[in-house]
mmCIF file of C-alpha atoms in Angstrom:
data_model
loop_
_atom_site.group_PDB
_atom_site.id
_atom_site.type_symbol
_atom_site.label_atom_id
_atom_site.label_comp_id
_atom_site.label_asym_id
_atom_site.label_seq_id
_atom_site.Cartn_x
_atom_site.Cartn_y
_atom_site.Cartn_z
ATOM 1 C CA UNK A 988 102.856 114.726 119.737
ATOM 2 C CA UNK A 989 102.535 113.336 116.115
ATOM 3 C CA UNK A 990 98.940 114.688 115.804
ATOM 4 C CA UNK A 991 100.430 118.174 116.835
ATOM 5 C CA UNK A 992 103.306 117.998 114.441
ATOM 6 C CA UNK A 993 100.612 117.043 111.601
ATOM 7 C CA UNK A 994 98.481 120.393 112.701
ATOM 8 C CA UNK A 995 101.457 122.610 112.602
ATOM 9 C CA UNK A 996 102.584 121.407 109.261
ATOM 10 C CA UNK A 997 98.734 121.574 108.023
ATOM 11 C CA UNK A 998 99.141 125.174 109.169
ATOM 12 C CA UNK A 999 102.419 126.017 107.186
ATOM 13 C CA UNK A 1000 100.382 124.666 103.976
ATOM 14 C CA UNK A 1001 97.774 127.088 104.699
ATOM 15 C CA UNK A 1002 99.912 129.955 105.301
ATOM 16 C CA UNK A 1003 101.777 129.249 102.263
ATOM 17 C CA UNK A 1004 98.822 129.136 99.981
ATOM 18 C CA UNK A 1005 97.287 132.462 101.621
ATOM 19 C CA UNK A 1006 100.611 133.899 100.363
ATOM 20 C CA UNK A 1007 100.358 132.373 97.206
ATOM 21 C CA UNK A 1008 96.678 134.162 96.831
ATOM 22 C CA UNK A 1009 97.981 137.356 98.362
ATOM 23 C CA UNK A 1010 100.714 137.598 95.534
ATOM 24 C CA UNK A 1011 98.052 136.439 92.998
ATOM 25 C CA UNK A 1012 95.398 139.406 94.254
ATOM 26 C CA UNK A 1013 98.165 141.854 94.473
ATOM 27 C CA UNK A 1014 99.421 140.714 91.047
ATOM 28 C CA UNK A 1015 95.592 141.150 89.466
ATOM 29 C CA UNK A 1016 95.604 145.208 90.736
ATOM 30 C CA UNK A 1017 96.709 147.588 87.702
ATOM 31 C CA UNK A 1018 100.193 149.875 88.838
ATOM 32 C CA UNK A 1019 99.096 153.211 87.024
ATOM 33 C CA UNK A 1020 95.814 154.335 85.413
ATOM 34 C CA UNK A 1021 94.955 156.550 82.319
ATOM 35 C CA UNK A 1022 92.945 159.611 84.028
ATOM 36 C CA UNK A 1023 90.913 161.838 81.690
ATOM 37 C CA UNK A 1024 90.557 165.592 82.541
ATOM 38 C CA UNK A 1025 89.899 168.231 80.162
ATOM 39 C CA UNK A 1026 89.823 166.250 77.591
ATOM 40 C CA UNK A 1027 93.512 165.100 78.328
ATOM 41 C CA UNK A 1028 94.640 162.025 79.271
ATOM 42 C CA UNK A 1029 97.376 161.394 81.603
ATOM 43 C CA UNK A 1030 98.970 158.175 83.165
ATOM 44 C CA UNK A 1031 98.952 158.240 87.034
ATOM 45 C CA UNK A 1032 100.246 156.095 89.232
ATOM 46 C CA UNK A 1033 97.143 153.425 91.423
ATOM 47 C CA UNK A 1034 97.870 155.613 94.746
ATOM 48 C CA UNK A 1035 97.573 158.685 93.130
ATOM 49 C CA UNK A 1036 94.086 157.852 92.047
ATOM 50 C CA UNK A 1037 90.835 160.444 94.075
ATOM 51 C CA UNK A 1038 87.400 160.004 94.334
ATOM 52 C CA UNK A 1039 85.602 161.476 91.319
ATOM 53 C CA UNK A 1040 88.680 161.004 89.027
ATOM 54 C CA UNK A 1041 87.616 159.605 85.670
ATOM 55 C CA UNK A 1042 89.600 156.821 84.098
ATOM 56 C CA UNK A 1043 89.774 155.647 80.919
ATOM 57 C CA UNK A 1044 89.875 151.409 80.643
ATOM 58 C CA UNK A 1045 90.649 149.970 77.129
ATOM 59 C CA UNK A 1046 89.985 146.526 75.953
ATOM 60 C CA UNK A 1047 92.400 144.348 77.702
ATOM 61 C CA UNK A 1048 92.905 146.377 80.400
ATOM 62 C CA UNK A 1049 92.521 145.530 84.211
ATOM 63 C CA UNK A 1050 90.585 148.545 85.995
ATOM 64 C CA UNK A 1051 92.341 150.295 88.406
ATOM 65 C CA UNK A 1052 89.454 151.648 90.701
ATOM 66 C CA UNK A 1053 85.696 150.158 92.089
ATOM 67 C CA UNK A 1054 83.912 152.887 90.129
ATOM 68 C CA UNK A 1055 80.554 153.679 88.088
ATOM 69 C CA UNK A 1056 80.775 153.828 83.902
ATOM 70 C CA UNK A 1057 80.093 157.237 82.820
ATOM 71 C CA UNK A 1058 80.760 156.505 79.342
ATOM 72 C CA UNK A 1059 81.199 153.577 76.901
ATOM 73 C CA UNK A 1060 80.239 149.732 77.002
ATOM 74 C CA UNK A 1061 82.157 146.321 76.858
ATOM 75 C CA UNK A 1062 82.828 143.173 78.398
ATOM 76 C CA UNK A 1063 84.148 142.238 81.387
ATOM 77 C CA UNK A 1064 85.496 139.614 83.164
ATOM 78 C CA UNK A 1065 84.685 139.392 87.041
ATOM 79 C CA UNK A 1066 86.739 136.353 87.740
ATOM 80 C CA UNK A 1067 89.247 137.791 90.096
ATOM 81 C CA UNK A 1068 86.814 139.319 92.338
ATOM 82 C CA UNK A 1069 83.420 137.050 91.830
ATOM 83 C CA UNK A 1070 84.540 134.279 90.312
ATOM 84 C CA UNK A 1071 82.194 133.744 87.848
ATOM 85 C CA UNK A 1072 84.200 132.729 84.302
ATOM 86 C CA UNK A 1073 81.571 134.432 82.096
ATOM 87 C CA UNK A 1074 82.301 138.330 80.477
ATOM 88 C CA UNK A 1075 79.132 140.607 81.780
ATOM 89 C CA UNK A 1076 78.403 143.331 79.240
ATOM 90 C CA UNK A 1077 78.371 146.513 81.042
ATOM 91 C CA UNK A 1078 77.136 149.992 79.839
ATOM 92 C CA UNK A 1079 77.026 153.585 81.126
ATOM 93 C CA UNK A 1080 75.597 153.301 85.009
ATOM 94 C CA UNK A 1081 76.935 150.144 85.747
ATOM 95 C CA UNK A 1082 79.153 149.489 88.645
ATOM 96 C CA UNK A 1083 82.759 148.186 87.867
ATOM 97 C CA UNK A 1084 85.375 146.719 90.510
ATOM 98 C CA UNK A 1085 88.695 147.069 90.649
ATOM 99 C CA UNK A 1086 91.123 144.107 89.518
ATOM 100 C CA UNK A 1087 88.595 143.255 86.881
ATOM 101 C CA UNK A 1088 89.618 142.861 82.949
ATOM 102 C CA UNK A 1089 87.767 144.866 79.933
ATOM 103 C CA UNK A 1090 87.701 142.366 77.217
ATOM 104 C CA UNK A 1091 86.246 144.806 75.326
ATOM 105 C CA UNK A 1092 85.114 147.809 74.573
ATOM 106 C CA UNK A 1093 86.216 150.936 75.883
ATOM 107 C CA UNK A 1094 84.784 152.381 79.024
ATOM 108 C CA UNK A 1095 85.380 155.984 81.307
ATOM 109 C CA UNK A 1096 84.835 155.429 85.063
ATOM 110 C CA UNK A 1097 84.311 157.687 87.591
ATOM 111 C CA UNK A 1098 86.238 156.434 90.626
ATOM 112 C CA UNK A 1099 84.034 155.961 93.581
ATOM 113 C CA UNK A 1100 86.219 154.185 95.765
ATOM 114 C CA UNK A 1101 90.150 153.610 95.610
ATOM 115 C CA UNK A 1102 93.420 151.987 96.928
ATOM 116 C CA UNK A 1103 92.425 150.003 99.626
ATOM 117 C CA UNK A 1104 89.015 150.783 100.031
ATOM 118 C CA UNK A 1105 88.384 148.858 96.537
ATOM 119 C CA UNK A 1106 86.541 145.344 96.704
ATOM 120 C CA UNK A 1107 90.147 143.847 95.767
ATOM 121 C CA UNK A 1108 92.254 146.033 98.558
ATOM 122 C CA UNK A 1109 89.490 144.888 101.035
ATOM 123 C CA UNK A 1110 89.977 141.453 100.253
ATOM 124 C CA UNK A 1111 93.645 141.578 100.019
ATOM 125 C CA UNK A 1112 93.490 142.699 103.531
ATOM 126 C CA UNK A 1113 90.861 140.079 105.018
ATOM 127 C CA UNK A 1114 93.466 137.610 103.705
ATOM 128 C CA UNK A 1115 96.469 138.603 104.926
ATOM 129 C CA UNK A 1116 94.807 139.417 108.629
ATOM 130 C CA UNK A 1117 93.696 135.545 107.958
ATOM 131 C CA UNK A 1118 96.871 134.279 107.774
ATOM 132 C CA UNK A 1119 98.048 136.439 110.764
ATOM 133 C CA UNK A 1120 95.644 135.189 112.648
ATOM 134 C CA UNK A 1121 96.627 131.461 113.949
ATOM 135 C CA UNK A 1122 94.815 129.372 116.383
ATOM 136 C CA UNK A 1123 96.239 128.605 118.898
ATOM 137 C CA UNK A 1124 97.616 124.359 119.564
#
């Protein structure tokens, strides 16, 4: 019976840290984006966000969509979604990911993939069907 107790309360910890990361991912997503068209520049909320929609992503900015640069160059940092703690200089036909952070530089993206088909919205999902998921005692 002990050994059981010890499992379930092993489990809680779990499930409380795959909250904890679920909050942090969410947290590391951008609300609203700055979409370019015609030369204009508007401010959009995420889930408004298409396919082909170009967004603009200033230095210290998170970006809001997986995407390809179409214009500009800077530095970003992957951490959220790779992990890696070193900036990667990116240019025009480089692939971005959403949830990452322009250090700087100043880039245009052409969205390619959005919501919760981006790298981050796929993970935030494996992790909360995860922690759904329990084994059974």
């Amino acid at each position: 019976m002990v050994i059981i107790l010890m499992a379930e309360f092993i489990a809680e910890l779990n499930t409380d840290r795959a909250r904890a990361s679920i909050r942090s991912l969410i947290g590391s997503v951008p609300q609203g984006a700055i979409v370019r068209t015609d030369g204009t520049e508007r401010e959009v909320p995420i889930d408004q966000l298409r396919i082909g929609d170009v967004v603009l992503v200033r230095a210290g900015d998170k970006v809001p969509v997986d995407g390809r640069i179409v214009a500009g160059d800077g530095s970003l940092n992957e951490a959220p979604i790779t992990g890696e703690s070193v900036p990667r200089d990116k240019a025009a036909g480089d692939e971005v990911f959403a949830g990452t952070i322009v250090e700087t530089g100043e880039l245009l993206v052409v969205a390619t993939r959005v919501a919760q088909d981006t790298t981050i919205g796929r993970i935030i999902r494996l992790v909360e069907e995860a922690r759904e998921a329990r084994a059974p005692i």
